[in-house]
Amino acid sequence: MSQPTLQEALKSLSIDNENAGTWMGVNAHYSDKKIPSYSPVDGSLIGYASFTTDEQYEKSIIEAHKSFLEWRNVPAPKRGEAVRVFGNKLRDQKSALGLLVSYEMGKSYQEGLGEVQEMIDICDFAVGLSRQLTGLTIKSERPEHFMMEQYHPMGVIGIISAFNFPVAVWAWNATLAWVCGNSCVWKGSEKTPLCSIACQKIWNEVTLEMNLPKNLSIILTGDKNIGVKMSQDKRIPVVSATGSTLMGKAVGEKVASRLGRSILELGGNNAIIITESADLKMTVTAAVFGAIGTAGQRCTSTRRLIIHESIYDKVCNSICDAYEQIKIGSPLNTKNHMGPLIDSDAVNNYLQSLKDVEKQGGKFLLKGYQLKGESYSSNCYVTPSIAEVENIWNVVQHETFAPLLYVMKYSDLKEALNTQNNVPQGLSSAIMTNSMQEANMFLSASGSDCGIANVNIGTSGAEIGCAFGSEKETGGGRESGSDAWKAYMRRVTATVNYGSELPLAQGVEFDES
Ligand code: NAD
């Protein structure tokens, strides 16, 4: 797939310099307050979006609810048909949207394409799902009765998403929510507003061509205050929030206080256990891609390597050698392996973590720094770091959203598993081993406590077919494949009496005489 220029991509996606903040269906609503979108790639201004006002917010929720009332009565396979058409439009726009993702967020063009592919994949999944929204039938204890479970849509689904997956996470939520019969309001990250607008415009084409209810998708643009409003809003029965643990705790608390449902997808602190029998070549590739891919800004990025003491020096040397080969620069140039961090705050957080590592007594095998000069015009480029640390240190227990990799030794697998699990977060984990016993111990109930447990694969990158997410401070939510769709539906237990008597459950007698 040939790489378009930025201008070609923006034209194909109908993104101008000025863009609306709120899109109710096909109608754009502007406001006076603007959000500029600067590219971390070269620091240039891509365009403006405008903040959603309070008045626009109110109208949006009302309109989204009206569309839900219509949509819930459309047969599910027909709803799936709309998602199929959306998926085909994404196929047509894959290179343009992939380029915008890369330019606005800073991940490589290949990863931008991968993110759009993930959207296409979840569309395909949702289309199939639209014919498989099944419920159980259960035998009744009463004669001439039967019982079944039915799933019905919840209403307006609120989606709050992070900057690092500016399009795919929305699609994971929205496509499933739509086939289940809901409408969606989406607050994307204020750091990537144009990606949200591009997605809405593609969906708008489906709305017009298929004459769908106008407001099945609405985007709300702005800072965290819109997310706070959504969390408090009783008209939004489900809030799906992806981002930091700090954000998730705030959203979770507010949604719970009104007895709403939240789906929380939060931070990770992902480790690879590297055993004596690990294949060194596969291990180095998995660790390096996991740690520096997307400049360490994936929720599944590899943060910690727990290495058997007998191969510790060999593994560390091989990984340091691989790091020496890493080319850092524009993510639009396919020769580069690592692009920029999202903004200067992210750079400062990274540099602060390096200081904290030093303060706690860590030893750097490679110490990162900020890259300056003409080729790094955005001030967002850094070099990656590798540090020897102890797992219990404060800095290690926190997620630094940057290319900072920790290494530590172990002598016994149980000890390695304890170390791996001894962090507040869950999410992703991996073991590199050729021992069946070790692999199965890692996957057992007393093994990895993460929602994602990989054998001979790194921690980052997941397919849409399975449910994604984890417990502990990762939030407990599940999105994407498997039965994650149930989170967007309410369950009804229906009992039908086809006889002419009225027997009570548990044999209770009710004598009217
Ligand atoms: P962030 O928490 O700063 O922001 C995420 C979103 O939440 C943004 O849209 C933001 O405006 C909104 N927000 C912030 N505070 C809020 C509040 N109090 N109430 C409501 N909304 C609020 O995260 P980020 O910097 O954009 O993304 C990086 C983080 O996201 C990392 O911690 C990463 O691990 C996590 N992440 C997790 C997953 C996952 O699936 N588990 C996926 C992607 C990113």
Short mmCIF file of N, CA, C and O in Angstrom, two decimals, residues 270-273 300 417 420-421 426-433 438-463 466-471 478:
data_model
loop_
_atom_site.label_atom_id
_atom_site.label_comp_id
_atom_site.label_asym_id
_atom_site.label_seq_id
_atom_site.Cartn_x
_atom_site.Cartn_y
_atom_site.Cartn_z
N ASN A 270 3.81 -4.34 32.13
CA ASN A 270 3.89 -5.67 31.54
C ASN A 270 5.30 -6.25 31.56
O ASN A 270 6.25 -5.55 31.25
N ALA A 271 5.38 -7.54 31.89
CA ALA A 271 6.69 -8.18 32.04
C ALA A 271 6.82 -9.38 31.11
O ALA A 271 5.83 -10.04 30.79
N ILE A 272 8.07 -9.65 30.71
CA ILE A 272 8.38 -10.93 30.04
C ILE A 272 9.31 -11.69 30.97
O ILE A 272 10.34 -11.15 31.40
N ILE A 273 8.94 -12.94 31.27
CA ILE A 273 9.85 -13.81 32.02
C ILE A 273 10.68 -14.57 30.98
O ILE A 273 10.13 -15.22 30.09
N THR A 300 0.21 -2.15 26.36
CA THR A 300 0.83 -3.48 26.48
C THR A 300 2.35 -3.44 26.27
O THR A 300 2.97 -4.49 26.13
N LEU A 417 7.48 -15.48 38.97
CA LEU A 417 6.03 -15.21 38.88
C LEU A 417 5.59 -14.23 39.97
O LEU A 417 4.79 -13.34 39.72
N GLN A 420 6.66 -10.88 38.83
CA GLN A 420 5.81 -10.39 37.75
C GLN A 420 4.46 -9.88 38.28
O GLN A 420 3.99 -8.82 37.89
N ASN A 421 3.89 -10.64 39.21
CA ASN A 421 2.55 -10.27 39.71
C ASN A 421 2.60 -9.17 40.77
O ASN A 421 1.57 -8.55 41.04
N GLY A 426 -2.41 -5.07 36.02
CA GLY A 426 -2.49 -6.41 35.42
C GLY A 426 -2.07 -6.29 33.96
O GLY A 426 -0.93 -6.08 33.65
N LEU A 427 -3.00 -6.42 33.08
CA LEU A 427 -2.89 -6.36 31.62
C LEU A 427 -2.05 -7.47 31.01
O LEU A 427 -2.44 -8.60 31.07
N SER A 428 -0.85 -7.19 30.48
CA SER A 428 -0.21 -8.20 29.65
C SER A 428 1.02 -8.81 30.31
O SER A 428 1.71 -8.16 31.09
N SER A 429 1.30 -10.08 29.93
CA SER A 429 2.46 -10.78 30.48
C SER A 429 2.91 -11.82 29.47
O SER A 429 2.13 -12.22 28.60
N ALA A 430 4.17 -12.25 29.59
CA ALA A 430 4.66 -13.25 28.65
C ALA A 430 5.76 -14.08 29.30
O ALA A 430 6.44 -13.62 30.22
N ILE A 431 5.90 -15.32 28.77
CA ILE A 431 7.04 -16.15 29.17
C ILE A 431 7.70 -16.65 27.90
O ILE A 431 7.01 -17.01 26.94
N MET A 432 9.01 -16.62 27.88
CA MET A 432 9.74 -17.19 26.75
C MET A 432 10.37 -18.48 27.29
O MET A 432 11.23 -18.44 28.18
N THR A 433 9.91 -19.60 26.77
CA THR A 433 10.38 -20.89 27.29
C THR A 433 10.17 -21.99 26.26
O THR A 433 9.26 -21.90 25.43
N GLU A 438 7.12 -25.25 32.40
CA GLU A 438 7.18 -23.83 32.76
C GLU A 438 6.03 -23.06 32.12
O GLU A 438 5.40 -22.21 32.74
N ALA A 439 5.75 -23.39 30.84
CA ALA A 439 4.67 -22.69 30.13
C ALA A 439 3.34 -22.90 30.84
O ALA A 439 2.56 -21.96 31.05
N ASN A 440 3.10 -24.16 31.25
CA ASN A 440 1.81 -24.45 31.89
C ASN A 440 1.72 -23.90 33.30
O ASN A 440 0.65 -23.51 33.75
N MET A 441 2.86 -23.85 33.98
CA MET A 441 2.85 -23.23 35.31
C MET A 441 2.50 -21.75 35.19
O MET A 441 1.72 -21.20 35.96
N PHE A 442 3.06 -21.11 34.16
CA PHE A 442 2.79 -19.69 33.90
C PHE A 442 1.31 -19.44 33.61
O PHE A 442 0.73 -18.43 34.03
N LEU A 443 0.68 -20.41 32.92
CA LEU A 443 -0.74 -20.24 32.54
C LEU A 443 -1.71 -20.73 33.62
O LEU A 443 -2.92 -20.53 33.50
N SER A 444 -1.19 -21.37 34.66
CA SER A 444 -2.08 -21.96 35.69
C SER A 444 -2.63 -20.87 36.62
O SER A 444 -2.21 -19.71 36.57
N ALA A 445 -3.55 -21.29 37.50
CA ALA A 445 -4.18 -20.34 38.43
C ALA A 445 -3.15 -19.67 39.33
O ALA A 445 -3.35 -18.54 39.78
N SER A 446 -2.05 -20.37 39.60
CA SER A 446 -1.03 -19.73 40.44
C SER A 446 0.08 -19.11 39.59
O SER A 446 1.14 -18.77 40.10
N GLY A 447 -0.20 -18.97 38.31
CA GLY A 447 0.78 -18.36 37.41
C GLY A 447 0.55 -16.87 37.24
O GLY A 447 0.29 -16.15 38.21
N SER A 448 0.59 -16.41 35.98
CA SER A 448 0.42 -14.97 35.71
C SER A 448 -0.98 -14.51 36.15
O SER A 448 -1.97 -15.19 35.90
N ASP A 449 -1.05 -13.34 36.79
CA ASP A 449 -2.37 -12.83 37.21
C ASP A 449 -2.92 -11.81 36.20
O ASP A 449 -3.85 -11.06 36.51
N CYS A 450 -2.35 -11.78 35.00
CA CYS A 450 -2.76 -10.77 34.02
C CYS A 450 -3.90 -11.28 33.14
O CYS A 450 -4.10 -12.48 33.00
N GLY A 451 -4.61 -10.35 32.50
CA GLY A 451 -5.68 -10.71 31.57
C GLY A 451 -5.14 -11.25 30.26
O GLY A 451 -5.86 -11.89 29.50
N ILE A 452 -3.89 -10.94 29.96
CA ILE A 452 -3.25 -11.46 28.75
C ILE A 452 -2.00 -12.21 29.19
O ILE A 452 -1.13 -11.65 29.87
N ALA A 453 -1.91 -13.49 28.83
CA ALA A 453 -0.76 -14.30 29.21
C ALA A 453 -0.27 -15.01 27.94
O ALA A 453 -0.96 -15.85 27.39
N ASN A 454 0.92 -14.63 27.48
CA ASN A 454 1.44 -15.14 26.21
C ASN A 454 2.62 -16.08 26.42
O ASN A 454 3.45 -15.84 27.29
N VAL A 455 2.68 -17.11 25.60
CA VAL A 455 3.83 -18.02 25.64
C VAL A 455 4.59 -17.86 24.33
O VAL A 455 4.01 -18.02 23.24
N ASN A 456 5.86 -17.53 24.43
CA ASN A 456 6.74 -17.33 23.28
C ASN A 456 6.23 -16.26 22.30
O ASN A 456 6.37 -16.38 21.09
N ILE A 457 5.61 -15.25 22.86
CA ILE A 457 5.19 -14.04 22.14
C ILE A 457 5.46 -12.91 23.15
O ILE A 457 5.34 -13.15 24.35
N GLY A 458 5.75 -11.73 22.67
CA GLY A 458 5.98 -10.62 23.60
C GLY A 458 4.68 -10.16 24.24
O GLY A 458 3.62 -10.78 24.07
N THR A 459 4.74 -9.05 24.97
CA THR A 459 3.53 -8.59 25.66
C THR A 459 2.63 -7.73 24.79
O THR A 459 1.45 -7.56 25.08
N SER A 460 3.20 -7.13 23.74
CA SER A 460 2.39 -6.12 23.04
C SER A 460 1.73 -6.68 21.78
O SER A 460 2.23 -7.63 21.18
N GLY A 461 0.61 -6.08 21.43
CA GLY A 461 -0.12 -6.51 20.24
C GLY A 461 -1.07 -7.64 20.60
O GLY A 461 -0.67 -8.63 21.18
N ALA A 462 -2.36 -7.44 20.31
CA ALA A 462 -3.33 -8.49 20.60
C ALA A 462 -4.31 -8.56 19.43
O ALA A 462 -4.50 -7.57 18.72
N GLU A 463 -4.90 -9.73 19.24
CA GLU A 463 -5.88 -9.88 18.16
C GLU A 463 -7.27 -9.51 18.69
O GLU A 463 -7.53 -9.64 19.88
N CYS A 466 -10.20 -12.20 20.82
CA CYS A 466 -10.33 -12.48 22.26
C CYS A 466 -10.73 -11.22 23.01
O CYS A 466 -10.56 -10.11 22.51
N ALA A 467 -11.19 -11.42 24.24
CA ALA A 467 -11.51 -10.26 25.07
C ALA A 467 -10.21 -9.62 25.53
O ALA A 467 -9.24 -10.32 25.82
N PHE A 468 -10.19 -8.29 25.60
CA PHE A 468 -8.98 -7.54 25.94
C PHE A 468 -9.20 -6.80 27.25
O PHE A 468 -10.21 -6.11 27.40
N GLY A 469 -8.25 -6.91 28.18
CA GLY A 469 -8.37 -6.17 29.43
C GLY A 469 -7.85 -7.00 30.58
O GLY A 469 -7.38 -8.14 30.39
N SER A 470 -7.92 -6.46 31.79
CA SER A 470 -7.41 -7.19 32.94
C SER A 470 -7.91 -6.62 34.26
O SER A 470 -8.52 -5.55 34.28
N GLU A 471 -7.60 -7.36 35.32
CA GLU A 471 -8.03 -6.95 36.66
C GLU A 471 -7.02 -6.00 37.29
O GLU A 471 -6.17 -5.46 36.63
N ARG A 478 -13.50 -5.62 29.94
CA ARG A 478 -13.12 -6.41 28.77
C ARG A 478 -13.77 -5.78 27.54
O ARG A 478 -14.95 -5.43 27.56
#
